[in-house]
PDB file of C-alpha atoms in Angstrom:
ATOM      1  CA  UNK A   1       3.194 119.098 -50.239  1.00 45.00           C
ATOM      2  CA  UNK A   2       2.014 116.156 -49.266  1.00 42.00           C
ATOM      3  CA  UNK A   3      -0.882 114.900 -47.276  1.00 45.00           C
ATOM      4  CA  UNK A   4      -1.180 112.756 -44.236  1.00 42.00           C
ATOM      5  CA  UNK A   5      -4.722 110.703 -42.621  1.00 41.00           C
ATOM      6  CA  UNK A   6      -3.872 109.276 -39.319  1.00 39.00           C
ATOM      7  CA  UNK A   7      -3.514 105.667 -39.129  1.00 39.00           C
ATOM      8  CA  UNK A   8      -1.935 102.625 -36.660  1.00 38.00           C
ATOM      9  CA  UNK A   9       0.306 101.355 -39.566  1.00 41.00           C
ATOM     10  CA  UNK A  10       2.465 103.718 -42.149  1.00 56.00           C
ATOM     11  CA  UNK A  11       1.151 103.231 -45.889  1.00 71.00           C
ATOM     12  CA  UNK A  12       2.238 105.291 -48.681  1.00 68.00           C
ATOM     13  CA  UNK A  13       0.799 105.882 -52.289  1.00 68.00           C
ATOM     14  CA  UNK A  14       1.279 108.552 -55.003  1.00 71.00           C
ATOM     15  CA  UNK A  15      -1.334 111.066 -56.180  1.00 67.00           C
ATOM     16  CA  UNK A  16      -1.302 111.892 -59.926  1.00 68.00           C
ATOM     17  CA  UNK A  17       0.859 114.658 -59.764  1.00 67.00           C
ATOM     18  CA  UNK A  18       3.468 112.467 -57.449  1.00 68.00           C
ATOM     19  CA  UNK A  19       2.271 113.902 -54.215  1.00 64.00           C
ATOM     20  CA  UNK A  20       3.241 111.649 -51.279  1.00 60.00           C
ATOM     21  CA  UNK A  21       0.378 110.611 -49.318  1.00 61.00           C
ATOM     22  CA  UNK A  22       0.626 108.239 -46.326  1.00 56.00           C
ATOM     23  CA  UNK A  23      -0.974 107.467 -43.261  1.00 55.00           C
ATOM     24  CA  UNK A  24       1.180 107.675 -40.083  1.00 57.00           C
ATOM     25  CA  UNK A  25       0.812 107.330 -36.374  1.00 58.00           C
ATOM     26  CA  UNK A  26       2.062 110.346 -34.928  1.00 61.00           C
ATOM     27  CA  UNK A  27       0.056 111.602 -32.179  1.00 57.00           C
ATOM     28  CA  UNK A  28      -0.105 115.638 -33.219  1.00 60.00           C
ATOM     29  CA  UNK A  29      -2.258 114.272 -36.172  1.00 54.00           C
ATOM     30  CA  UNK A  30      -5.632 114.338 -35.853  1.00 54.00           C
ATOM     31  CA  UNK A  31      -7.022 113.820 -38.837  1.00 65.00           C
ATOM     32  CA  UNK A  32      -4.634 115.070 -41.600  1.00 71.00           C
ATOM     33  CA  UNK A  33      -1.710 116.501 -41.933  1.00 80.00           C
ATOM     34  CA  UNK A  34      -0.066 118.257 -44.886  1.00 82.00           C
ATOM     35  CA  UNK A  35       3.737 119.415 -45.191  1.00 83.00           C
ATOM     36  CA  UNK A  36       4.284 123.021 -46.774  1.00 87.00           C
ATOM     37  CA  UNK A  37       7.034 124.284 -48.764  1.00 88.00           C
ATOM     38  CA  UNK A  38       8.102 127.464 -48.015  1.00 91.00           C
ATOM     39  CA  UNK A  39      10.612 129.844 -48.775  1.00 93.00           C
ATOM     40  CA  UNK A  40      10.202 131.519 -45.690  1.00 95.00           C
ATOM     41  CA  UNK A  41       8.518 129.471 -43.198  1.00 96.00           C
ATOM     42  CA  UNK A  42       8.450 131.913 -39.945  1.00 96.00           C
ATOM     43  CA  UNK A  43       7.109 134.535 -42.770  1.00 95.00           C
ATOM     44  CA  UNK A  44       4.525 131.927 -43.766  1.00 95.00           C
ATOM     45  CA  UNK A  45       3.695 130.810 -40.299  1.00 96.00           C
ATOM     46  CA  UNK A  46       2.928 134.362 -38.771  1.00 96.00           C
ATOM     47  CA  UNK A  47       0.736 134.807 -42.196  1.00 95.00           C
ATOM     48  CA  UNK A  48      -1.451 131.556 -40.769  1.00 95.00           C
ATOM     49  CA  UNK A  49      -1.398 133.013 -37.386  1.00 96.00           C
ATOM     50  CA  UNK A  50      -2.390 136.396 -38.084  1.00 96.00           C
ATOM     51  CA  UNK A  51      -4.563 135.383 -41.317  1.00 94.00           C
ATOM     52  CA  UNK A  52      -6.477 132.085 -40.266  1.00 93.00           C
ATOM     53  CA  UNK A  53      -6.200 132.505 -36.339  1.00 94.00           C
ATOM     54  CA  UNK A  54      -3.907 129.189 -37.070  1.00 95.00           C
ATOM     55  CA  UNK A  55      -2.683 127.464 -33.081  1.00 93.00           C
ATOM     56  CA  UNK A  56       1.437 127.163 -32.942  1.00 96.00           C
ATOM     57  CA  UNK A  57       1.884 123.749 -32.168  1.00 93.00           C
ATOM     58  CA  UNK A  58       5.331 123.765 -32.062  1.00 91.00           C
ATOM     59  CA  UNK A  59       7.401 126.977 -33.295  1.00 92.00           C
ATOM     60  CA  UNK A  60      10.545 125.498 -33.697  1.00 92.00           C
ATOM     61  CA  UNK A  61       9.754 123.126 -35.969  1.00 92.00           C
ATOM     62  CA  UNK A  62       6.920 125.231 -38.063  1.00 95.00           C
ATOM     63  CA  UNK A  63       4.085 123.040 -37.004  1.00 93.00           C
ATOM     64  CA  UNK A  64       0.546 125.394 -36.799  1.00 94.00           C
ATOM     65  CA  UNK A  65      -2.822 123.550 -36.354  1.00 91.00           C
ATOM     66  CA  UNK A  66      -6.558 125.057 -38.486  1.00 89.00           C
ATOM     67  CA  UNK A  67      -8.884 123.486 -37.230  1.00 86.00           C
ATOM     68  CA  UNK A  68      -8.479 119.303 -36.574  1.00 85.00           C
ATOM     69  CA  UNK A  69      -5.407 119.154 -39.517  1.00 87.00           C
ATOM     70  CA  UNK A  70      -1.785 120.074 -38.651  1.00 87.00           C
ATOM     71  CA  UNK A  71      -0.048 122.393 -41.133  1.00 90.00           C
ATOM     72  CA  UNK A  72       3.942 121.211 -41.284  1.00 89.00           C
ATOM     73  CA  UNK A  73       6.150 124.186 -42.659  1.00 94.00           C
ATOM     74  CA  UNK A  74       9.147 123.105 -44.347  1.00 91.00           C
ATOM     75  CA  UNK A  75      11.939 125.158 -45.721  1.00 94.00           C
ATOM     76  CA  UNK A  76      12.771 124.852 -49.727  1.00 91.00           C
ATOM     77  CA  UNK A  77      14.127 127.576 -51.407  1.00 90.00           C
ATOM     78  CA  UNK A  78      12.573 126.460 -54.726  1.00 85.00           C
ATOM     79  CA  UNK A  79       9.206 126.190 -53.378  1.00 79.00           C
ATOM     80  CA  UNK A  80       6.596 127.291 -55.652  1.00 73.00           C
ATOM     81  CA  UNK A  81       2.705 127.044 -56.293  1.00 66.00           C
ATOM     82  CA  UNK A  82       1.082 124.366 -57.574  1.00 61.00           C
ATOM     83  CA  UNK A  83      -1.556 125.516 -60.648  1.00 62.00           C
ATOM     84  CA  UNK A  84      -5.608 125.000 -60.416  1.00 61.00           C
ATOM     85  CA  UNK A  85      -4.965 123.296 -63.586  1.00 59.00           C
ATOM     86  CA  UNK A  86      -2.993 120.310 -61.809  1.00 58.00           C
ATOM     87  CA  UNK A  87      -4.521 116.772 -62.063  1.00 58.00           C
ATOM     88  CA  UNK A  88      -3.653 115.803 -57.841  1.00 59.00           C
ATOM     89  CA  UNK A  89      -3.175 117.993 -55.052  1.00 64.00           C
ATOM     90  CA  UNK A  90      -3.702 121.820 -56.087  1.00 72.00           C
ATOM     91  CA  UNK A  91      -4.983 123.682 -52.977  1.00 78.00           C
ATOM     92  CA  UNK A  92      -6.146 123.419 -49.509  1.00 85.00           C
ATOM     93  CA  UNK A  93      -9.393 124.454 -48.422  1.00 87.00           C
ATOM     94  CA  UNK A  94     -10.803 125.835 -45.065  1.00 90.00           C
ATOM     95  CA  UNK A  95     -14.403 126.542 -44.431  1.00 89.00           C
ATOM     96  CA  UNK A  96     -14.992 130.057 -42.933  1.00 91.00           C
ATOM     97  CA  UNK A  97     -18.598 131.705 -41.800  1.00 91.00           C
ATOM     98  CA  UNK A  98     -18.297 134.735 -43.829  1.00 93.00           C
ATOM     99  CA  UNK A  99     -16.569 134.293 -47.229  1.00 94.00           C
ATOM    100  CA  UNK A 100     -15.614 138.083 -47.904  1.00 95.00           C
ATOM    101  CA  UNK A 101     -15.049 139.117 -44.114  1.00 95.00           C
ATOM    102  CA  UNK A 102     -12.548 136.471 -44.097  1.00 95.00           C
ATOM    103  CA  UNK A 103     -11.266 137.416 -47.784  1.00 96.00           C
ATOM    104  CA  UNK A 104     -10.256 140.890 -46.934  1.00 97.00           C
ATOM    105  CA  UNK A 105      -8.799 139.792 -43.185  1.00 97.00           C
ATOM    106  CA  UNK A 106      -6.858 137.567 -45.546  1.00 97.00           C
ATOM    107  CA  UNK A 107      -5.824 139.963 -48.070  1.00 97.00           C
ATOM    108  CA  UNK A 108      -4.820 142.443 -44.785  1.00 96.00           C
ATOM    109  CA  UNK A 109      -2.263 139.702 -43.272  1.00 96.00           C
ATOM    110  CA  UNK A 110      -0.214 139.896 -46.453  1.00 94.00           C
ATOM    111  CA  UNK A 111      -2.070 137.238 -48.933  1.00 96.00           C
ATOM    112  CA  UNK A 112      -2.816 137.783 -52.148  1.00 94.00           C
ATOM    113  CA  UNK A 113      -6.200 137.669 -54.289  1.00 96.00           C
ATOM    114  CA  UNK A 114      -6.340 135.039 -56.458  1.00 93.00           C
ATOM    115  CA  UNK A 115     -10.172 134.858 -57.120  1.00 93.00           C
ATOM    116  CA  UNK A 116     -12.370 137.598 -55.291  1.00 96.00           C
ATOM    117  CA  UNK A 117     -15.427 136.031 -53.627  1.00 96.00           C
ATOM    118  CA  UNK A 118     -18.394 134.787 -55.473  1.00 94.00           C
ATOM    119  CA  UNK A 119     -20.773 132.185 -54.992  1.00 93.00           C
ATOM    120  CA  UNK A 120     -21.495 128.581 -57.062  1.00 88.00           C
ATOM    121  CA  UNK A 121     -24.551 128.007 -57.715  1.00 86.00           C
ATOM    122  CA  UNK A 122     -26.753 126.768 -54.643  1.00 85.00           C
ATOM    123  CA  UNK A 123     -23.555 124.963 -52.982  1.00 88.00           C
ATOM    124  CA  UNK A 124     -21.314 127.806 -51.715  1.00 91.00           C
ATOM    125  CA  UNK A 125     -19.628 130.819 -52.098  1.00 93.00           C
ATOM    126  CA  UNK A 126     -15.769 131.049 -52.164  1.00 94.00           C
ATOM    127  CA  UNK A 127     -12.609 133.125 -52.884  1.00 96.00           C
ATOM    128  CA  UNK A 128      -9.061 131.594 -53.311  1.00 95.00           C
ATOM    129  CA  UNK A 129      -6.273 133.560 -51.454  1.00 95.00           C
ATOM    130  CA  UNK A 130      -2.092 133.073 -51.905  1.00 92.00           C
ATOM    131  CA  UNK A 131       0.751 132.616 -49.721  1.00 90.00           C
ATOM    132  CA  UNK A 132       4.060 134.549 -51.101  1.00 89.00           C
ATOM    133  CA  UNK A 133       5.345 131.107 -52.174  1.00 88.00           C
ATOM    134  CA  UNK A 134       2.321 131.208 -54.521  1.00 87.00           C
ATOM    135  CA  UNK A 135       0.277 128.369 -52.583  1.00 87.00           C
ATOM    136  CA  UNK A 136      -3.377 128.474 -52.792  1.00 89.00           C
ATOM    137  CA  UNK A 137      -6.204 128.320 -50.325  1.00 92.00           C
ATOM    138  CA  UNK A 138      -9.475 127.978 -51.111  1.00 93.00           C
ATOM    139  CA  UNK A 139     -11.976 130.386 -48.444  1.00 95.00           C
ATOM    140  CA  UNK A 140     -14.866 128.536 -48.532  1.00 93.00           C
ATOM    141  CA  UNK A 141     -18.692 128.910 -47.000  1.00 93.00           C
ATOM    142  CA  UNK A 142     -20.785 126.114 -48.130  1.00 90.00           C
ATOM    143  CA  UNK A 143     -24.247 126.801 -47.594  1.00 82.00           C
ATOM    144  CA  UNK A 144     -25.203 123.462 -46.123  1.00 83.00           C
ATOM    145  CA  UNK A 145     -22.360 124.425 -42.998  1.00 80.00           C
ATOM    146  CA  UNK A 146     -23.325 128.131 -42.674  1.00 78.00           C
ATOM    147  CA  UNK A 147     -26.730 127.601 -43.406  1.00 76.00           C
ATOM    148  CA  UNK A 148     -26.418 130.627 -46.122  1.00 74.00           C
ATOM    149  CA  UNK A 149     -24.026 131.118 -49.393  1.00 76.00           C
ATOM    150  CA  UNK A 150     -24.781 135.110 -49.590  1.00 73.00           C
ATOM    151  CA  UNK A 151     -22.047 137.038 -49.891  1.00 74.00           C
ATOM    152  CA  UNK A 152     -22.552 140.204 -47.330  1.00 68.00           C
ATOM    153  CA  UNK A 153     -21.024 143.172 -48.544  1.00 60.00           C
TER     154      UNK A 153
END
């Protein structure tokens, strides 16, 4: 994967693991956006439609949009997950309401548990979830965005 901020002039740089990062000027990015290896990339997408309410910005070419950053499928037959354990790049995260409301919606649309919710400390209260591929996410409600880090049963 690799992960894009938006920007007038293409740079490029390495993260530790050898991640491409660059800024770019297309226009469908926001603020960042991050190609995906997939095996199955119309599997995957639906999964971010159906899972994460993701927009289709353009379905012949994979692109789905959470929030302000533009998700890029791309097929590789090899794809794979990266560990939590990696130095760079390991997961993405996106910042829900209701941490285990949005952990079983997840877990109904086909991902898999990784970490069940719980809470840390006094900052938030998160689950991690799994594409088929293996690729993380991090569910996340921070307390200082929801205004509460309970986890409702």
């Amino acid at each position: 994967a690799s992960a894009e901020t938006s920007s007038s002039s293409p740079d490029a740089t390495v993260d530790p693991d050898g991640t491409l990062v660059s800024t770019t000027n297309d226009h469908q990015v926001h603020t960042v956006a991050v190609d995906w290896a997939s095996r199955d990339c119309q599997r995957l997408g639906r999964m971010l439609v159906d899972g994460f309410g993701a927009e289709v910005v353009d379905l012949m070419q994979h692109h789905y949009r959470i929030g302000t950053t533009l998700l890029r499928l791309r097929h590789d037959p090899e794809a794979s997950h990266a560990s939590l354990m990696h130095i760079g790049f390991r997961y993405l995260t996106v910042q829900v309401f209701d941490v285990v409301a949005e952990h079983a919606h997840l877990l109904q649309h086909g991902w898999t548990e990784v970490w069940a919710p719980m809470v840390l400390g006094e900052i938030a209260a998160i689950s991690i979830v799994a594409c088929p591929d293996g690729t993380l996410i991090e569910v996340s409600q921070r307390g200082n965005l929801t205004g509460s880090i309970e986890l409702k049963q």
